XYZ file of C-alpha atoms in Angstrom:
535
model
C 1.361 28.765 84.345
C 2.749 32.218 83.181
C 4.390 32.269 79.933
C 5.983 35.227 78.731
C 5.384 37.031 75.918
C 9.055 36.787 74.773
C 8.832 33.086 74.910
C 6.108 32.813 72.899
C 7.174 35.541 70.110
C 10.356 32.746 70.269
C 7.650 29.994 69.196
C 6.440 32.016 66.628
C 9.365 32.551 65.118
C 10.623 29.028 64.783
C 7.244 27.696 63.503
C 6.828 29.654 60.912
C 10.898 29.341 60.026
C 10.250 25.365 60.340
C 7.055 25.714 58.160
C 8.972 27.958 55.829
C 11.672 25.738 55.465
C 9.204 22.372 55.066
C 7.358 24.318 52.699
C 10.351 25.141 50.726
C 11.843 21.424 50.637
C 8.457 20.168 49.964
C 8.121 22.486 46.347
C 11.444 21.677 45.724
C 10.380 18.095 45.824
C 7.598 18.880 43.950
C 9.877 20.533 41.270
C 12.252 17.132 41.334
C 9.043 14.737 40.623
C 8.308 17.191 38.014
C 11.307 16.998 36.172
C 10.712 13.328 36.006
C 8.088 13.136 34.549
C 9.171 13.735 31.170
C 7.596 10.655 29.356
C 10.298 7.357 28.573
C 9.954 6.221 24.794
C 10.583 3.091 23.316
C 10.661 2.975 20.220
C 11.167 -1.095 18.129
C 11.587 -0.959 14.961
C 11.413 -4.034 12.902
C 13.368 -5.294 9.869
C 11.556 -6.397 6.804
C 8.241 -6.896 8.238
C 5.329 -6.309 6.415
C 1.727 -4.655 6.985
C 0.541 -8.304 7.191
C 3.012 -9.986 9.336
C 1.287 -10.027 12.159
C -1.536 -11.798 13.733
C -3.471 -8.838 14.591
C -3.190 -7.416 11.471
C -4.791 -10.344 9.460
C -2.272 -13.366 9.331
C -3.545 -16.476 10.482
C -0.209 -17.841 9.844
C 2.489 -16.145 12.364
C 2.032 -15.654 16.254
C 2.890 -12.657 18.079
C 1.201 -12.236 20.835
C 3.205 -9.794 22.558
C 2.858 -7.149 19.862
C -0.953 -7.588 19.463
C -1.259 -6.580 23.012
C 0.608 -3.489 22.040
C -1.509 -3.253 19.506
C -4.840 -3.701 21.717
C -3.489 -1.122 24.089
C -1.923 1.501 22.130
C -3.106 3.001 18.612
C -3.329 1.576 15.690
C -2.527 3.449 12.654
C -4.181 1.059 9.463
C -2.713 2.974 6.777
C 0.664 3.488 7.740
C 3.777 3.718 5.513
C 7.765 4.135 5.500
C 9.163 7.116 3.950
C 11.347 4.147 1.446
C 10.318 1.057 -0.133
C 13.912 -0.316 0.872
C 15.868 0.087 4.461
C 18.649 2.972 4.713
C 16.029 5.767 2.405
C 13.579 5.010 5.414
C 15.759 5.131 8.366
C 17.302 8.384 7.506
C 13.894 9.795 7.271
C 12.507 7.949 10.497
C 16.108 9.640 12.293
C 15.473 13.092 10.340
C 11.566 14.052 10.137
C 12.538 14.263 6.217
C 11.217 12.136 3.221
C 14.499 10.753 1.343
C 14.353 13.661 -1.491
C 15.387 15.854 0.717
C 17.856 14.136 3.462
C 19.769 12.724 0.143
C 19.719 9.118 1.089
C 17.568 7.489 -1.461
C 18.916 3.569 -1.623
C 20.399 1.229 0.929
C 23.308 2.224 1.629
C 26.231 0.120 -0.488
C 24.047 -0.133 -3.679
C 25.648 0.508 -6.742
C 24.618 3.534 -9.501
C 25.113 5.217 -12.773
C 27.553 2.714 -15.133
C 28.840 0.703 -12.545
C 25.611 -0.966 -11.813
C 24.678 -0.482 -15.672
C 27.821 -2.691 -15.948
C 26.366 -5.347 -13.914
C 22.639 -5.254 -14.682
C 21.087 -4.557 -18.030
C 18.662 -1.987 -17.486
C 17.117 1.187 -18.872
C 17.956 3.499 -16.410
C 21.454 4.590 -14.641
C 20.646 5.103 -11.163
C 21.929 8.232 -9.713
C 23.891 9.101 -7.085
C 22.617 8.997 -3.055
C 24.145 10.009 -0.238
C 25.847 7.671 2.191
C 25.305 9.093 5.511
C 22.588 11.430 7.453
C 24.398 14.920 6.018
C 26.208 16.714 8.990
C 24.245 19.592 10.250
C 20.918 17.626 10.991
C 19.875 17.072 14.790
C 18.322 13.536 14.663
C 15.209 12.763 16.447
C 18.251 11.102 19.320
C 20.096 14.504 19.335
C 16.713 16.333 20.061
C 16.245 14.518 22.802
C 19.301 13.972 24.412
C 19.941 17.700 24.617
C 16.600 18.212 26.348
C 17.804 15.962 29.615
C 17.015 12.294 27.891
C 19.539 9.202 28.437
C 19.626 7.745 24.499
C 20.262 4.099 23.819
C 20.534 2.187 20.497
C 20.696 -1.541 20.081
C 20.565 -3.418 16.897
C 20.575 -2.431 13.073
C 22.274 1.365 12.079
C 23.297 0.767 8.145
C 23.478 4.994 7.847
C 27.137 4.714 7.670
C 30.603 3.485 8.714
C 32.988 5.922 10.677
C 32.167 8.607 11.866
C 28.473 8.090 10.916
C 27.912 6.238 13.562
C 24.925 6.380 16.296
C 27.216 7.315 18.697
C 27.869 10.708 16.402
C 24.332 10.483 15.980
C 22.870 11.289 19.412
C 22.904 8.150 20.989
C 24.799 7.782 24.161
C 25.330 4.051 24.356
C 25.509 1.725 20.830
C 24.952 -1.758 21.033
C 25.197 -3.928 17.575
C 25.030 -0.940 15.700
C 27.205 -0.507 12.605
C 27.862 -0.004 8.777
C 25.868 -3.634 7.667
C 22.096 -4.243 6.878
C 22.269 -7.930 7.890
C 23.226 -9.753 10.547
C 26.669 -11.014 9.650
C 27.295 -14.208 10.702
C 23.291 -15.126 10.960
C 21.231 -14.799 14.090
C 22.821 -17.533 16.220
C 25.990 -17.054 17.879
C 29.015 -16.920 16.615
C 27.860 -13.782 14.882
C 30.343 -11.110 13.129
C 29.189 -7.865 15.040
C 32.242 -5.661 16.463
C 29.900 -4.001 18.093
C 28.305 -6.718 19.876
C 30.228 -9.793 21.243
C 28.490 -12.646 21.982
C 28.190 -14.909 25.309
C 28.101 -18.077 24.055
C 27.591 -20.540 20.847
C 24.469 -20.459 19.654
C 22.871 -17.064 21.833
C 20.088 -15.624 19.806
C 20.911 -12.360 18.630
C 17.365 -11.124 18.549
C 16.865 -11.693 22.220
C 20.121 -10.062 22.843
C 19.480 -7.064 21.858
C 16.132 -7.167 23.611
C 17.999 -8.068 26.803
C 20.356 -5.332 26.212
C 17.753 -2.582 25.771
C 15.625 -4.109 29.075
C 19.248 -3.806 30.833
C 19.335 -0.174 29.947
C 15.661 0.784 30.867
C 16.602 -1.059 33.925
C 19.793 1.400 34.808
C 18.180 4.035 33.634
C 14.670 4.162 34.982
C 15.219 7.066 37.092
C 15.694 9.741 34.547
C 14.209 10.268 31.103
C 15.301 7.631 28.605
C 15.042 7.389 24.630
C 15.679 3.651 23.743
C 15.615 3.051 19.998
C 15.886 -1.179 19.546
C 16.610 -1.813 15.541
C 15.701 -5.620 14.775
C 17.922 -7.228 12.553
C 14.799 -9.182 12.463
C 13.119 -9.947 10.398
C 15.795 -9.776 7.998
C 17.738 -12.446 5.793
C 19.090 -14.623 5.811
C 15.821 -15.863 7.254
C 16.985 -18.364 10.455
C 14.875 -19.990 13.407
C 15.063 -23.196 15.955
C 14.539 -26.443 15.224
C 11.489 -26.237 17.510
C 9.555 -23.330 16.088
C 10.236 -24.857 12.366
C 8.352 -28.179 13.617
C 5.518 -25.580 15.244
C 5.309 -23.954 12.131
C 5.478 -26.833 10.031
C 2.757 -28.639 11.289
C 0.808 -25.279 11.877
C 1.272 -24.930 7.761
C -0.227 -28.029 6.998
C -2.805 -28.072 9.270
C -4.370 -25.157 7.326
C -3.754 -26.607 4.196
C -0.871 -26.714 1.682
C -1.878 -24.958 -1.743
C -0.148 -26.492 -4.635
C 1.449 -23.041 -5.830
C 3.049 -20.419 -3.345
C 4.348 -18.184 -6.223
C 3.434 -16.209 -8.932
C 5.504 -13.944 -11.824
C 5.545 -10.339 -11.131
C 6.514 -8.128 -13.889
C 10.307 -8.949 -13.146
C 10.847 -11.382 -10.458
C 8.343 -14.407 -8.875
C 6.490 -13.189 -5.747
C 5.229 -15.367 -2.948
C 1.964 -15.278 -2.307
C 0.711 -17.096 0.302
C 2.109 -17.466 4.121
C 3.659 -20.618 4.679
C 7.203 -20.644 5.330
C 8.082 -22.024 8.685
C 11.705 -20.614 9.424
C 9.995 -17.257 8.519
C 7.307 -17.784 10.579
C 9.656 -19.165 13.827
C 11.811 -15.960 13.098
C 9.148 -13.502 13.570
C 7.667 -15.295 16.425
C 11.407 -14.923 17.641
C 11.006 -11.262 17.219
C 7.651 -11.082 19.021
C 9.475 -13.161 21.747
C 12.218 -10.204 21.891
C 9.308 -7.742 22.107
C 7.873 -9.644 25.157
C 11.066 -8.861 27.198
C 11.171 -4.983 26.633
C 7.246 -4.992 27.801
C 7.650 -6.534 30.655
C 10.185 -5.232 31.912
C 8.436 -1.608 31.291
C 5.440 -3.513 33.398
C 7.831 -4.889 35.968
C 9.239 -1.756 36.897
C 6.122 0.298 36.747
C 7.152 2.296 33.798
C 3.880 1.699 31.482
C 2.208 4.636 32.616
C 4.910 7.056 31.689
C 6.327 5.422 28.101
C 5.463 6.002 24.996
C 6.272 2.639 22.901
C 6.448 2.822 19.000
C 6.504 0.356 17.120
C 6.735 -0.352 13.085
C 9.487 -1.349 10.594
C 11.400 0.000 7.339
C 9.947 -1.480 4.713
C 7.592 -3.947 3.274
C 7.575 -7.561 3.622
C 10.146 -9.500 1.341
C 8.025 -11.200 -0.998
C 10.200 -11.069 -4.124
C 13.994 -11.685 -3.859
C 15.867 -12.231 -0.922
C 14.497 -14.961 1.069
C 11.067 -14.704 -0.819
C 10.016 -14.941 2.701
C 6.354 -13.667 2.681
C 3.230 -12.261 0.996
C 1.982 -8.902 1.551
C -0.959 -10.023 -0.316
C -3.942 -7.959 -0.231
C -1.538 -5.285 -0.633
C -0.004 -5.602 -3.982
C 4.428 -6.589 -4.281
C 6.638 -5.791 -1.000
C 10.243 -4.997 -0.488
C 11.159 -2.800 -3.170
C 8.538 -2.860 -4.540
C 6.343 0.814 -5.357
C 3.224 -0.665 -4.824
C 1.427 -0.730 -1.022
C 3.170 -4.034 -0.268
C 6.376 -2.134 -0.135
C 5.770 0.789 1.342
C 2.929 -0.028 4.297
C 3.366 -1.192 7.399
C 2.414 -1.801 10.940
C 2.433 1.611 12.821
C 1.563 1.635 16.081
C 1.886 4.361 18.958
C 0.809 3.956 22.544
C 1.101 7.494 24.982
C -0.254 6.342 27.871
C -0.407 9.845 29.190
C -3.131 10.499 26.719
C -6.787 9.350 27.738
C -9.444 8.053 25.800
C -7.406 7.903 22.329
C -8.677 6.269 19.402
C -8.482 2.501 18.517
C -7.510 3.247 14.946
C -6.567 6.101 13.165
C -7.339 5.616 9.234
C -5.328 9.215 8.111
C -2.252 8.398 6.069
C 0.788 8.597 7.980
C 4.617 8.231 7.834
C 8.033 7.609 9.152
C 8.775 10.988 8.651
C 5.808 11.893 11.375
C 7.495 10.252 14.395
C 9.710 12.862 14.797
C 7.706 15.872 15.521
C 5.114 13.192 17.022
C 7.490 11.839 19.858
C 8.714 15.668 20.317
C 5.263 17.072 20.622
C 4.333 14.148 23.609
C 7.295 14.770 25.312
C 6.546 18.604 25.271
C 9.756 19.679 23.193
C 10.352 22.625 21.182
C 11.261 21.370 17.762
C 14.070 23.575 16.662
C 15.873 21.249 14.300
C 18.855 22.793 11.943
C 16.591 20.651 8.536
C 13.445 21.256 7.526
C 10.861 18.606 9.092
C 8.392 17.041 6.303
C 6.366 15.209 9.202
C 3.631 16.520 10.818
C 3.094 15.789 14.828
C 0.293 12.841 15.081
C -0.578 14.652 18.508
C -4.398 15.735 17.309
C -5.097 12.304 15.906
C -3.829 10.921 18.954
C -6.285 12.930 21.158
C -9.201 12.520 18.377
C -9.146 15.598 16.719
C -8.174 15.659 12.732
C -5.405 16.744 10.386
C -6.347 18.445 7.177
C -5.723 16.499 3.564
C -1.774 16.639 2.692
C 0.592 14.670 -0.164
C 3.005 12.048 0.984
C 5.931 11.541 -1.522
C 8.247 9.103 -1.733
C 11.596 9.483 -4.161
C 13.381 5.698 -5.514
C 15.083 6.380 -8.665
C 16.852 2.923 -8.047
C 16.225 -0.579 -9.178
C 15.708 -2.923 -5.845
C 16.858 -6.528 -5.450
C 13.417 -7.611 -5.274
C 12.212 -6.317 -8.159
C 11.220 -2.890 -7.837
C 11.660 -0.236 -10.517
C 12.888 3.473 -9.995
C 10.221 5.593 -9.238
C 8.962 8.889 -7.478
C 5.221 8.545 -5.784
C 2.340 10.917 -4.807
C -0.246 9.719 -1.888
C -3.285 12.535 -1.604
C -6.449 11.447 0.013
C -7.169 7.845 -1.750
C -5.009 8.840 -4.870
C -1.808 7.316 -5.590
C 0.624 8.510 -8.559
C 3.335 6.210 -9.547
C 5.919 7.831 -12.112
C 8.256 5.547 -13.769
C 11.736 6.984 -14.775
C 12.311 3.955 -17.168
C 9.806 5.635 -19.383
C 7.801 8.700 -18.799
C 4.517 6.463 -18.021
C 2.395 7.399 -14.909
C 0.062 4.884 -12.917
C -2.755 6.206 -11.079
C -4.534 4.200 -8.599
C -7.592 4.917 -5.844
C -6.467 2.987 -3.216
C -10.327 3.136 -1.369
C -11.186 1.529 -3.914
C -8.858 -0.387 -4.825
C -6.146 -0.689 -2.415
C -4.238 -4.036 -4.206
C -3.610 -1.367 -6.815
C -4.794 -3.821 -10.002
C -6.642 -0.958 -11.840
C -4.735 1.502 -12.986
C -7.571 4.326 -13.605
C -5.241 7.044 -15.314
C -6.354 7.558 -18.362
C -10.187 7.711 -16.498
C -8.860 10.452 -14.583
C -6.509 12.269 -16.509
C -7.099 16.160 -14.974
C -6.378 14.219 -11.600
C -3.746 12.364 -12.601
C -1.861 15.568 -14.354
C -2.828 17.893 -11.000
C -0.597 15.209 -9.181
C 2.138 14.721 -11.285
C 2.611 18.522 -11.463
C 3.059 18.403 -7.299
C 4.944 15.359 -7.347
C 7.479 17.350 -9.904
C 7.559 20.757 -8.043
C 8.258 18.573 -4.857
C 11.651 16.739 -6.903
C 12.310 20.617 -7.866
C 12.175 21.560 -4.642
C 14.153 18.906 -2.575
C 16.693 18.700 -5.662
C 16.465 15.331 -5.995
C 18.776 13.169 -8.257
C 16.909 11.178 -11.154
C 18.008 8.511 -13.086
C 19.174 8.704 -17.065
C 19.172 7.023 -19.699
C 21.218 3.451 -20.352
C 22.394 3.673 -23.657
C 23.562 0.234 -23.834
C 20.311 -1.253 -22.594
C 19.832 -4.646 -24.725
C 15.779 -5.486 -25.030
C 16.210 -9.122 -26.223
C 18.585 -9.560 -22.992
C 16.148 -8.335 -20.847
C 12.863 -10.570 -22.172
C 15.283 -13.706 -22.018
C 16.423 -13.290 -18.253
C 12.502 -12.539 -18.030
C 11.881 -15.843 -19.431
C 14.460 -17.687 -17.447
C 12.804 -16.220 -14.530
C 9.597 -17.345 -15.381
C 10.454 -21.135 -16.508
C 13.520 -21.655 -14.006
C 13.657 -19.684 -10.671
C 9.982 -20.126 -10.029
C 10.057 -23.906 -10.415
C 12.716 -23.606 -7.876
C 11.064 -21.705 -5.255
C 8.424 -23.595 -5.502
C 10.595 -26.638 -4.669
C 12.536 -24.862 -2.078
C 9.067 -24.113 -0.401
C 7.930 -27.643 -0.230
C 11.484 -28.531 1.224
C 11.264 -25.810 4.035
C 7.654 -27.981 4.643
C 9.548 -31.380 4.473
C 10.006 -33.518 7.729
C 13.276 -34.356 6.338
C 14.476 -30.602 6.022
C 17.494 -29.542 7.838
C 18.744 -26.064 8.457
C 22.007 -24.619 6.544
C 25.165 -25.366 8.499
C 25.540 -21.631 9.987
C 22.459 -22.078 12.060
C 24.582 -22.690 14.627
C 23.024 -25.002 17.444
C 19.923 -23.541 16.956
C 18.074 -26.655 17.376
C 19.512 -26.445 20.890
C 19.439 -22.992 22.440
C 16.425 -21.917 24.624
C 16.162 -18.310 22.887
């Protein structure tokens, strides 16, 4: 057969136009999968949970299976902390990269300061004034990543502000549940008092609600880079659970043995100090449950291997007031509270992108790091309008090492649970406590003594005045508020509501604790059939 040579210049032509064009469509396909493959993140943060809360991390007590698996699979940081001893300070900094002297916001938003809450309480110290929203100007951690192609989501707990400081003005392109409160109005069992979160029907669980709502989004949104921030109510007061996990619980308590005392005096307030209340201990299972959905649906729809999850919580455990809920206990006090038992918590990251990363990580770290962290993984330029006080977690993460830094932490306020106003130091084992009430400094190592009972200043007193002087050029430099001086304060006062404390409210507790243990104890009336729904 004679072909011509036109003919097959023809040929020519259209195969290499046709391999042309494939080749084209094929790296513009390649360029669409890569823009994909920005990482998802997930980030759960609990309520009120403490370092020990959790059966992984040493409780024998409370169940939660689904976030020990997170725990076996992702990294474990063992000396974690929040940026606050009490919720909003914390938040602010977890939203911000900043530690609360600097973003302003250094109590829960809604507490009282200077002579009205010298009015109220009877105290040395006036409280200063705090600010009552993340200060305009700042790009949040939601912001950052929203204008870098990422769908944002938040569902649950916000308390950084009423209108317009809300998470929608915030970064967050859909808000579910989140508003001006730090509770959950109206309990955890529908019908709740949420305008931004209606419920479906009488007696819905509002932890698994908002878990359900956040696996909804993922689900929509799987397609495209997503940032979904779920805020537990949880663990939270008022403390509420099903009729079925208090008779788990209940039984589990005795079964390991019912010590005669549960609560001790503190230096203001009882603290609990042993694990044994059962509606606590249903409500974080409840959490764990609410955990359990998020994960698998991540696992259903083959997300794992592209999502970073986070997971930790605001502050410490609530121990003293409150709900007296739990014990913290090695680590010394809880919510509140400037000891570790305030400020530590569960801190766990898992970047599945990363290979071979450590088990634990024992360097200090912070709420303030999960900004520049979560950046750094997903490969973005941080080029915030604040400074950042974090540091990116990134070497850790891959093995390497961080050099020696100070963590500070600013509450010149007097919490509910007994806390006193403060400012704090953390530099290599060494912890600094300054009371404003009067001028005296604590000084603990916490390698050696990490339920901070020995306080070793006076032992180490060239140490001890090396970190105050950075702890004070760090309040210089954030201008942070401090407390003054309460004329009016009344000693006697003081040492009799110590006193009453002491010979009334702990007697109390101690009966309310036996009651919560009682196979005649029935829930308050606003636990709306919870002995019936299947949440």
């Amino acid at each position: 057969m004679k072909v011509s040579y036109s003919y097959l210049f023809s040929l020519v032509v259209v195969l290499c136009f046709t391999t042309a064009l494939l080749g084209g469509c094929k790296n513009k396909d390649a360029h669409a999968t890569h823009l994909n493959t920005k990482p998802n993140i997930v980030f759960i943060l609990a309520d009120d949970l403490g370092a020990h809360d959790l059966s992984y991390a040493g409780s024998n007590y409370y169940e939660t299976p689904n976030i020990d698996a997170l725990a076996k699979t992702g990294v474990e940081f063992t000396q974690g902390y929040a940026a606050c001893q009490v919720c909003s300070p914390s938040r602010a900094s977890l939203l911000t990269g900043q530690s609360t002297a600097r973003h302003g916001i250094t109590d829960w938003i809604g507490a009282t300061t200077g002579k009205t809450w010298t009015n109220a309480h009877n105290t040395k110290v006036m409280p200063p004034e705090y600010k009552h929203a993340i200060p305009d100007g700042h790009t949040t951690i939601a912001e950052a990543l929203k204008q870098n192609g990422y769908k944002t989501f938040f569902a649950g707990k916000w308390h950084l502000g009423d209108e317009p400081n809300t998470p929608e003005n915030n970064g967050f392109d859909i808000n579910v549940g989140g508003w001006e409160v730090g509770s959950p109005k109206g309990g955890y069992y529908a019908p709740w008092n949420n305008p931004k979160l209606d419920y479906k029907y009488p007696g819905e669980n509002l932890t698994m609600r908002l878990a359900k709502e956040t696996a909804s989004f993922i689900t929509k949104n799987q397609k495209e880079p997503f940032f979904a921030y779920l805020s537990f109510y949880a663990v939270h007061g008022p403390i509420e659970t099903t009729q079925q996990k208090w008779e788990k619980y209940r039984y589990k308590a005795i079964s390991l043995g019912v010590p005669e005392s549960g609560f001790e005096m503190e230096r203001i307030l009882p603290i609990r100090t042993v694990q044994d209340n059962p509606v606590y201990a249903g409500l974080v299972e409840s959490m764990d449950d609410a955990v359990g959905v998020v994960l698998h649906t991540l696992k259903e729809l083959g997300l794992e291997e592209n999502t970073i999850i986070v997971f930790t919580s605001d502050n410490g455990g609530v121990a003293s007031g409150d709900a007296f809920s739990t014990t913290n206990i090695p680590l010394r006090g809880g919510k509140g509270y400037q000891w570790e038992g305030g400020i530590r918590e569960p801190y766990l990251i898992k970047a599945p992108m990363l290979k071979n990363t450590p088990k634990t990580i024992d360097y200090p770290v912070s709420g303030i790091d999960f900004y520049p962290t979560l950046l750094d993984l997903a490969g973005i330029e941080s080029k915030p309008n604040q400074t950042i006080d974090g540091v990116s977690l990134l070497p850790l993460l891959k093995g390497g090492s961080l050099s020696t830094r100070a963590l500070f932490w600013h509450y010149p306020h007097y919490g509910n649970q007994g806390g006193e106003p403060v400012s704090i130091i953390r530099k290599g084992a060494w912890k600094l406590i300054h009371y404003w009430e009067n001028g005296v400094d604590e000084l603990y190592n916490l390698e050696k003594d990490p339920s901070e009972q020995n306080n070793v200043y006076q032992n180490n007193l060239k140490l001890a005045r090396k970190l105050r002087r950075e702890l004070d050029a760090y309040l210089v430099n954030t201008n942070a508020n401090v407390p003054e001086i309460n004329p009016n304060f009344d000693e006697a006062k003081s040492i009799k509501l110590r006193e009453n404390r002491k010979n009334n409210m702990l007697p109390r507790l101690e009966k309310q604790r036996m009651d919560f243990l009682s196979k005649n104890f029935r829930p308050n009336e606003d636990w709306y059939n919870s002995s019936l729904t299947k949440d």
